[in-house]
Amino acid sequence: MALFGAPIAHEDHAQRAAHAALDMQHALAGYRAELERTRGVDFRMRMGLNTGLVVVGAVGDNLRMDYTAVGDTTNTAARMQQLAEPGQIVVASATERLIAPYFELEPLGTFTVKNRTQPVAAYAVRQPKSHVTRLAARASQGLSPLVGRDEALAMLNQAFTAARAGRGQVVFVVGDAGIGKSRLVYEFRQRLGDAVTWLQGESVSFGQSSPFLPVIEVLKRIFGIEDRDPESGIAGKIDAGLEVVGDDAAALAPYLRYLLSVDPGDAGVARLDPMQRRGKIVDAVLRLAAARSRRRPLVVLFEDLHWIEVASEDFLKRLIESLPGMAVLLLLTHRPVYQPPFGDRTYFWRLPLQPVAQEDAIRIVRATLGAEDLPPDLATLIARKAEGNPFFLEEIGRTLVEQGAVRLEDGRLFAAASAATITVPDTVQDVLSARIDRLGEGQKRTVQTASVIGRQFALELLQRVSDVQDQLERSLAELTRIEMIYENVEGSEREYLFRHALTQDVAYGSLLQAERRRLHARIGAAIEDAYPGRLEERTEELVFHFTRGEVWDKVVQYAREAAGRAAGLFIDARAVELYELALDALARLPDSPEHARTGIDLRLAMRAPLWRAGRLEPLFERFKEAEALATRLGETSSLDTIYSFLVQYHWAKGEPQRALEYGQRCLEMAEARNDLGLRVTGKFYMCWACEGLGRYREGVEHARDVIGLLEGPREQERFGLSGLPYSGVCAVASWCLAELGDFGGARELLRQGERVAVAADHVYSRTTLAICHGYLLLHQGRPADAVAILGPATKTCREKNFAGWLMLGLSPLAYASALLGQTVEAIPLAQEAITAQEKTGAFVNRAYMHMTLARVYLEAGDLERAEASARTGLGFADQHAERGWRGWNHWVLGEVAARRDPRDPAQAEDQYHQATRVATELGMRPLAAHCHVGLGTLYGRLTRQRKAQEHLTIATTMFRGMDMLFWLEKARATITAMGGHL
Ligand SMILES: Nc1ncnc2c1ncn2[C@@H]1O[C@H](COP(=O)(O)OP(=O)(O)OP(=O)(O)O)[C@@H](O)[C@H]1O
Ligand SMILES: [Mg+2]
C-alpha cells in the first residue's frame, strides 16, 4: 500500500497518486517484456486507488508514524484493486472527482463495497490529458462571473502600456490559494486579444525535480511543438522558430534542442559542465525572447512561483535583468509563502489580491449554486466562512449541494439542513492542509496549538502552552510573514489572528482527539493562571476549553458562573444551555453529597431563565429531580424553594386551588422557621392565584403583606424569582384593583412598584409593571394611552424573550388597537397570545385571552367568531376556576346575542344576568357597569324606556364614579340616540 498526502499533505495528492500509478505501469512494461522473454511468464499488475480519511496506527509525533492505514477508505481502495483487470488502474469515485479534469478515465459502473451502504462508482485510468492548468480544469465546470477586479485589471493595463513601448515590466500577482491570481491573468489575456504574443508556463507542485519545466513549456509554445511530435519534427520546428534571431540561430539551436530532449546535434553540449550548460541554455532562450519581442510585444506569464525550481528561477533572474530594453510584460503569480529573490527594480509592480467584497462573494455563491436567490442567512454564512476567497466560495457552494445541505427547485434554493453545519470541503481542506504541512515542525506545532486556543490567540497564552517554546517567536514571525496569521494591533496585549477561519478549522482538524483534549485542558488552566483577576470576562472561554479538555469539575464551576451571568442579562436560552452543560459535567463526576448539593443548586437556578422563557415542562422536570435529591439529602431549605416553585407552577398551569394549597404549606413552613424568602415567594404566587380565582380583595391583601415584609432595605431582593417580588406584587394587585374599579389605588401601587424596579434597574420587572399599567389604562377606557405603553413593552418582551408577559401584554394591546379602529391588526395579535401560550403548556388567563379575541371580533363585527371565541373562553374559565373571566365571557356573549337579535332579549338578558351575578359576587364594578349598559341598550331598542333608563342611569353613575370617562361618553351617546335624557 502506498499513501499520498501523508505525513505531508499535498493539495494535489490524488493527481500525484494517479501519475505514480501510471508511471509504475510504464516502468513495469519493460520488466514484463523481460519476464516474458526469460521465463515465459505473463506478468501484469493491477492497482486500485481511493481518496479519503484514513486512520494511521501508533503515532510517534506528526512526522514519524507507524504507517498502517486502516478504515473505510483503504477497504474501498482494496476493492478497486480486486476489480481491476491485470494491468489496469481503477479508481473509486472519490478519487475520480479530483483527477477527472487531468486524466482520461473510463467509467466501469458501480460496485458494492463491504461495510458501505451506497455502491461505489469505479473508473479505469487511461492516461494523463496533455497539459491542463488548474484554472482550465475549473473552467471546464464553468467560470463564475468575474467580480471586483477592475482596479487590478487597470493596473495590468498600465504595466502593459509601458512594456509595449519597449520598457519591459514585471508584475507580481500575489495572493493566497484560490484568491484569483490565475483568473485575473486569464481575464487580462481575454482583454488583450490577438495584439500580443502570449506565452505561459506553470510550475507544478511535484515539478521541483524537473529543471526548466515552465521554460520548456514556453518554448514548446513558441515552436508549436505537440506532445506527439517525433524527434525529427521537433528539431525542424526549433530550427524554423529560431529564424527570428538571424545569424546566431545555428549557435543557439543545440542548447534549445538539448533542453527539449532531442538530440542536440552537437556532442559538445552534453559534455559541458552542467552549470555552464545551464547558462548557455538561458542565454539561448533570452536571445530568442528578445528577438521575438522586437517583432511583436510579448506577454510572458510564469504561474505559481511558489513551486518553481532553481533552474527556472535563475532563468527568471536573467530575464528580469535584461527586461528594460525589451517589449515584454512579465507576469509572475505566487502565493505569499514565496519570497521573490529578484530584489527591487523601478519596473516592478506588486499586485496583491484582496478577498472579494461580501456582495460580490454572494454573487459567486449564487452562480455556483445556479440559484437566482439565496436565503440571506445562508448567503452570509457562506460568505463569512469563505471570507472572500472565490475558490473557497465555489467549493463551499458545491459541497453544500453534494452533501444535500441545500436543494434547488425551480431555480429557488432551500436550505435542507441547518446552515451552521457547513463542513470544510475536501478540496479546500487539501489546499489548507498542504499549506500547514509544508511549514517547519516548530511552525506547524505553533499553528496547531494556536488553533486550539481559537481564531484569535494571545501570545501570553500560547507561550504558556506551547511545546516549542524556543522556536515560538521565530515561528510566529515566519507565520506572519507568509500571512497565515497576523498580529492584532488593537488590543493591549500581544495577540494574533488566523487570517483565515478555515485555516484554523483545518489545523484543528489535523490534531488527534487525545491531543486536542490535552491542549484544551492545558489552555483552560493557562487562562486561569494568566488572568487571575479577570476570569469573570473569560468564563465562556473557560467553559469551552474545559469541556473539550474534559476537565469536568472545572466545567461545572465555570458553566454555572457563566449561566448566572447570562441569566442576569436575560440571555435566557444561553443561560439554560450553560446550566444543562454544568449538569452534564456534574453527572460525570463521582457521586458525593457535595456534588448532589451542587446538582440541586444548579436546578434551582434554572427557575428564572426557564420561567421567563415560558418553558414550564422542562422546569417542572428539573424541580422534580431537585426534589428527589433534596429529599435524599434532607435539605429542607431547598425543599422550601421547590414548594414555592410549585405554587408558581400550579398557578401557571391554571390550577389556582392547588397553587393556594402549596402556598399555604410554604407559609406554614416559613412560619415555623421564620424564613422571609419562603414567605415572600409563597405569598407572591398566592397573590396571583387569588387574581385567577377572582378573589381580588384577598389578592391585594397578600400583596400588601409582601410589601410590608420587604419595605426598606430588602425591597430589591429576588429570592430566586424572575422579577422583583416587591414590584411583582404591586403589578398583580393593580390588576386586581382594576377589576374592582379602584383605578386610583391601582395606579398608586404601580407607582410604588415602579420606584423599586427603577432603583434596581430591573428590566423584567419594569416590563411587567408596564403591561399591568397598559391593562389598567385600557380597562379604564384609555385605549390610545394603553397602546403607547403596551407597544414598547411587548416589543421588549419579544426582544428579551419574556414569553409569559408577552402573552399577557398582547391581549390588551389587541383590544386597545381594536377600540382605536384597527381591528385588522388586532386580530392576529389576540391570536398570537393564545398560540404562544399553547406552546408553553400553561393555561392561566387563557379564558381572558379568548375573551379578548372575542371582543376584538365583536369590534370587527364578526359575531360568529366572537361567539365561538367567548364560548371557548367560558370553557377555560370553568375548567380553571377563573371566575372573573367567566363573568367577562358571559358579558361578551350577552353583547353578541343583543346584536344578533334585539327583538328576542331572552338570550342576551340571560348572559348579562350571569355576568352581573359574578360581578356582584366578586365586586367587579367595571364589569357590572358594562352589564348595565348592555341591558339598558337592549331595553332601549325594545322601547322599554323605563327599564332602559334605569340601567343606563346606574351605568353612567358608576362610570363617573370610577373615572371611566370613555365608557361614560359611550353610554351617554346611547341614551341620546334613544332620544332619552338624564
Ligand atoms: N474575481 C473573481 N470573480 C469570480 N470568480 C473568481 C474570481 N477570482 C477567482 N475566481 C474563481 O475562483 C477559482 C480560483 O481562482 P484561481 O484559480 O484564479 O485562484 P489562484 O489564486 O490562481 O489559486 P492558486 O494559488 O491555487 O493557483 C476559479 O474557479 C476562479 O474562476
Ligand atoms: Mg492559480
PDB file of N, CA and C and ligand atoms in Angstrom, residues 11 134-135 138 143-147 149 176-183 304 306 335 356 364 390-391 394, ligand 1:
ATOM      1  N   GLU A  11      -1.953  19.472  -1.936  1.00  0.00           N
ATOM      2  CA  GLU A  11      -3.297  19.788  -2.413  1.00  0.00           C
ATOM      3  C   GLU A  11      -3.670  18.943  -3.622  1.00  0.00           C
ATOM      4  N   ARG A 134      -4.704  24.300 -13.738  1.00  0.00           N
ATOM      5  CA  ARG A 134      -5.745  24.121 -12.734  1.00  0.00           C
ATOM      6  C   ARG A 134      -6.956  25.004 -13.007  1.00  0.00           C
ATOM      7  N   LEU A 135      -6.669  26.213 -13.488  1.00  0.00           N
ATOM      8  CA  LEU A 135      -7.802  27.090 -13.777  1.00  0.00           C
ATOM      9  C   LEU A 135      -8.622  26.541 -14.946  1.00  0.00           C
ATOM     10  N   ARG A 138     -10.900  23.979 -13.787  1.00  0.00           N
ATOM     11  CA  ARG A 138     -12.092  24.539 -13.154  1.00  0.00           C
ATOM     12  C   ARG A 138     -13.017  25.152 -14.193  1.00  0.00           C
ATOM     13  N   LEU A 143     -16.958  29.016 -15.422  1.00  0.00           N
ATOM     14  CA  LEU A 143     -16.353  30.010 -14.535  1.00  0.00           C
ATOM     15  C   LEU A 143     -17.437  30.872 -13.889  1.00  0.00           C
ATOM     16  N   SER A 144     -17.185  31.261 -12.658  1.00  0.00           N
ATOM     17  CA  SER A 144     -18.117  32.195 -12.024  1.00  0.00           C
ATOM     18  C   SER A 144     -17.967  33.549 -12.710  1.00  0.00           C
ATOM     19  N   PRO A 145     -19.018  34.363 -12.669  1.00  0.00           N
ATOM     20  CA  PRO A 145     -18.874  35.699 -13.245  1.00  0.00           C
ATOM     21  C   PRO A 145     -17.760  36.448 -12.504  1.00  0.00           C
ATOM     22  N   LEU A 146     -16.940  37.140 -13.243  1.00  0.00           N
ATOM     23  CA  LEU A 146     -15.826  37.849 -12.610  1.00  0.00           C
ATOM     24  C   LEU A 146     -16.345  38.976 -11.726  1.00  0.00           C
ATOM     25  N   VAL A 147     -15.822  39.065 -10.539  1.00  0.00           N
ATOM     26  CA  VAL A 147     -16.243  40.159  -9.658  1.00  0.00           C
ATOM     27  C   VAL A 147     -15.020  40.896  -9.119  1.00  0.00           C
ATOM     28  N   ARG A 149     -12.510  42.971  -9.788  1.00  0.00           N
ATOM     29  CA  ARG A 149     -11.087  43.048 -10.111  1.00  0.00           C
ATOM     30  C   ARG A 149     -10.779  44.179 -11.093  1.00  0.00           C
ATOM     31  N   ASP A 176      -3.264  34.375  -1.723  1.00  0.00           N
ATOM     32  CA  ASP A 176      -3.490  33.011  -1.250  1.00  0.00           C
ATOM     33  C   ASP A 176      -4.012  32.099  -2.351  1.00  0.00           C
ATOM     34  N   ALA A 177      -3.934  30.826  -2.090  1.00  0.00           N
ATOM     35  CA  ALA A 177      -4.521  29.843  -2.995  1.00  0.00           C
ATOM     36  C   ALA A 177      -5.983  30.196  -3.212  1.00  0.00           C
ATOM     37  N   GLY A 178      -6.382  30.255  -4.462  1.00  0.00           N
ATOM     38  CA  GLY A 178      -7.798  30.434  -4.758  1.00  0.00           C
ATOM     39  C   GLY A 178      -8.302  31.854  -4.736  1.00  0.00           C
ATOM     40  N   ILE A 179      -7.432  32.799  -4.458  1.00  0.00           N
ATOM     41  CA  ILE A 179      -7.902  34.178  -4.358  1.00  0.00           C
ATOM     42  C   ILE A 179      -8.204  34.751  -5.743  1.00  0.00           C
ATOM     43  N   GLY A 180      -7.625  34.119  -6.790  1.00  0.00           N
ATOM     44  CA  GLY A 180      -7.975  34.553  -8.148  1.00  0.00           C
ATOM     45  C   GLY A 180      -6.814  35.081  -8.971  1.00  0.00           C
ATOM     46  N   LYS A 181      -5.619  34.606  -8.712  1.00  0.00           N
ATOM     47  CA  LYS A 181      -4.448  35.057  -9.482  1.00  0.00           C
ATOM     48  C   LYS A 181      -4.560  34.584 -10.933  1.00  0.00           C
ATOM     49  N   SER A 182      -4.775  33.289 -11.103  1.00  0.00           N
ATOM     50  CA  SER A 182      -4.858  32.746 -12.451  1.00  0.00           C
ATOM     51  C   SER A 182      -6.040  33.343 -13.199  1.00  0.00           C
ATOM     52  N   ARG A 183      -7.133  33.511 -12.479  1.00  0.00           N
ATOM     53  CA  ARG A 183      -8.326  34.060 -13.109  1.00  0.00           C
ATOM     54  C   ARG A 183      -8.078  35.482 -13.592  1.00  0.00           C
ATOM     55  N   ASP A 304       2.593  30.346 -10.500  1.00  0.00           N
ATOM     56  CA  ASP A 304       2.889  29.527  -9.324  1.00  0.00           C
ATOM     57  C   ASP A 304       4.374  29.444  -8.985  1.00  0.00           C
ATOM     58  N   HIS A 306       5.707  29.805  -6.336  1.00  0.00           N
ATOM     59  CA  HIS A 306       5.986  29.128  -5.058  1.00  0.00           C
ATOM     60  C   HIS A 306       6.408  27.683  -5.273  1.00  0.00           C
ATOM     61  N   ARG A 335       1.916  32.570  -4.369  1.00  0.00           N
ATOM     62  CA  ARG A 335       1.257  32.680  -3.068  1.00  0.00           C
ATOM     63  C   ARG A 335       2.205  33.390  -2.105  1.00  0.00           C
ATOM     64  N   VAL A 356     -12.647  39.187  -2.109  1.00  0.00           N
ATOM     65  CA  VAL A 356     -13.718  39.953  -2.743  1.00  0.00           C
ATOM     66  C   VAL A 356     -14.726  40.400  -1.689  1.00  0.00           C
ATOM     67  N   ILE A 364     -20.903  35.139  -6.393  1.00  0.00           N
ATOM     68  CA  ILE A 364     -20.199  33.906  -6.775  1.00  0.00           C
ATOM     69  C   ILE A 364     -20.963  32.682  -6.269  1.00  0.00           C
ATOM     70  N   PRO A 390     -12.600  33.404  -3.628  1.00  0.00           N
ATOM     71  CA  PRO A 390     -13.515  32.868  -4.644  1.00  0.00           C
ATOM     72  C   PRO A 390     -13.486  31.341  -4.743  1.00  0.00           C
ATOM     73  N   PHE A 391     -12.300  30.772  -4.644  1.00  0.00           N
ATOM     74  CA  PHE A 391     -12.197  29.314  -4.722  1.00  0.00           C
ATOM     75  C   PHE A 391     -12.965  28.659  -3.575  1.00  0.00           C
ATOM     76  N   GLU A 394     -16.704  28.953  -4.159  1.00  0.00           N
ATOM     77  CA  GLU A 394     -17.227  27.976  -5.121  1.00  0.00           C
ATOM     78  C   GLU A 394     -17.283  26.583  -4.503  1.00  0.00           C
TER      79      GLU A 394
HETATM   80  N1  LIG B   1     -12.690  37.830  -9.151  1.00  0.00           N
HETATM   81  C1  LIG B   1     -13.270  36.654  -9.331  1.00  0.00           C
HETATM   82  N2  LIG B   1     -14.575  36.582  -9.649  1.00  0.00           N
HETATM   83  C2  LIG B   1     -15.171  35.390  -9.812  1.00  0.00           C
HETATM   84  N3  LIG B   1     -14.566  34.207  -9.679  1.00  0.00           N
HETATM   85  C3  LIG B   1     -13.260  34.208  -9.385  1.00  0.00           C
HETATM   86  C4  LIG B   1     -12.556  35.422  -9.181  1.00  0.00           C
HETATM   87  N4  LIG B   1     -11.295  35.124  -8.878  1.00  0.00           N
HETATM   88  C5  LIG B   1     -11.211  33.789  -8.892  1.00  0.00           C
HETATM   89  N5  LIG B   1     -12.379  33.227  -9.204  1.00  0.00           N
HETATM   90  C6  LIG B   1     -12.650  31.796  -9.305  1.00  0.00           C
HETATM   91  O1  LIG B   1     -12.077  31.149  -8.175  1.00  0.00           O
HETATM   92  C7  LIG B   1     -11.399  29.968  -8.548  1.00  0.00           C
HETATM   93  C8  LIG B   1      -9.942  30.038  -8.115  1.00  0.00           C
HETATM   94  O2  LIG B   1      -9.294  31.090  -8.815  1.00  0.00           O
HETATM   95  P1  LIG B   1      -7.805  30.942  -9.344  1.00  0.00           P
HETATM   96  O3  LIG B   1      -7.577  29.602  -9.894  1.00  0.00           O
HETATM   97  O4  LIG B   1      -7.552  32.115 -10.196  1.00  0.00           O
HETATM   98  O5  LIG B   1      -7.008  31.078  -7.982  1.00  0.00           O
HETATM   99  P2  LIG B   1      -5.455  31.233  -7.785  1.00  0.00           P
HETATM  100  O6  LIG B   1      -5.237  32.456  -6.981  1.00  0.00           O
HETATM  101  O7  LIG B   1      -4.772  31.151  -9.065  1.00  0.00           O
HETATM  102  O8  LIG B   1      -5.126  29.988  -6.866  1.00  0.00           O
HETATM  103  P3  LIG B   1      -3.809  29.065  -6.825  1.00  0.00           P
HETATM  104  O9  LIG B   1      -2.854  29.722  -5.880  1.00  0.00           O
HETATM  105  O10 LIG B   1      -4.320  27.782  -6.273  1.00  0.00           O
HETATM  106  O11 LIG B   1      -3.309  28.973  -8.205  1.00  0.00           O
HETATM  107  C9  LIG B   1     -11.578  29.851 -10.018  1.00  0.00           C
HETATM  108  O12 LIG B   1     -12.644  28.966 -10.287  1.00  0.00           O
HETATM  109  C10 LIG B   1     -11.932  31.232 -10.481  1.00  0.00           C
HETATM  110  O13 LIG B   1     -12.737  31.240 -11.619  1.00  0.00           O
END
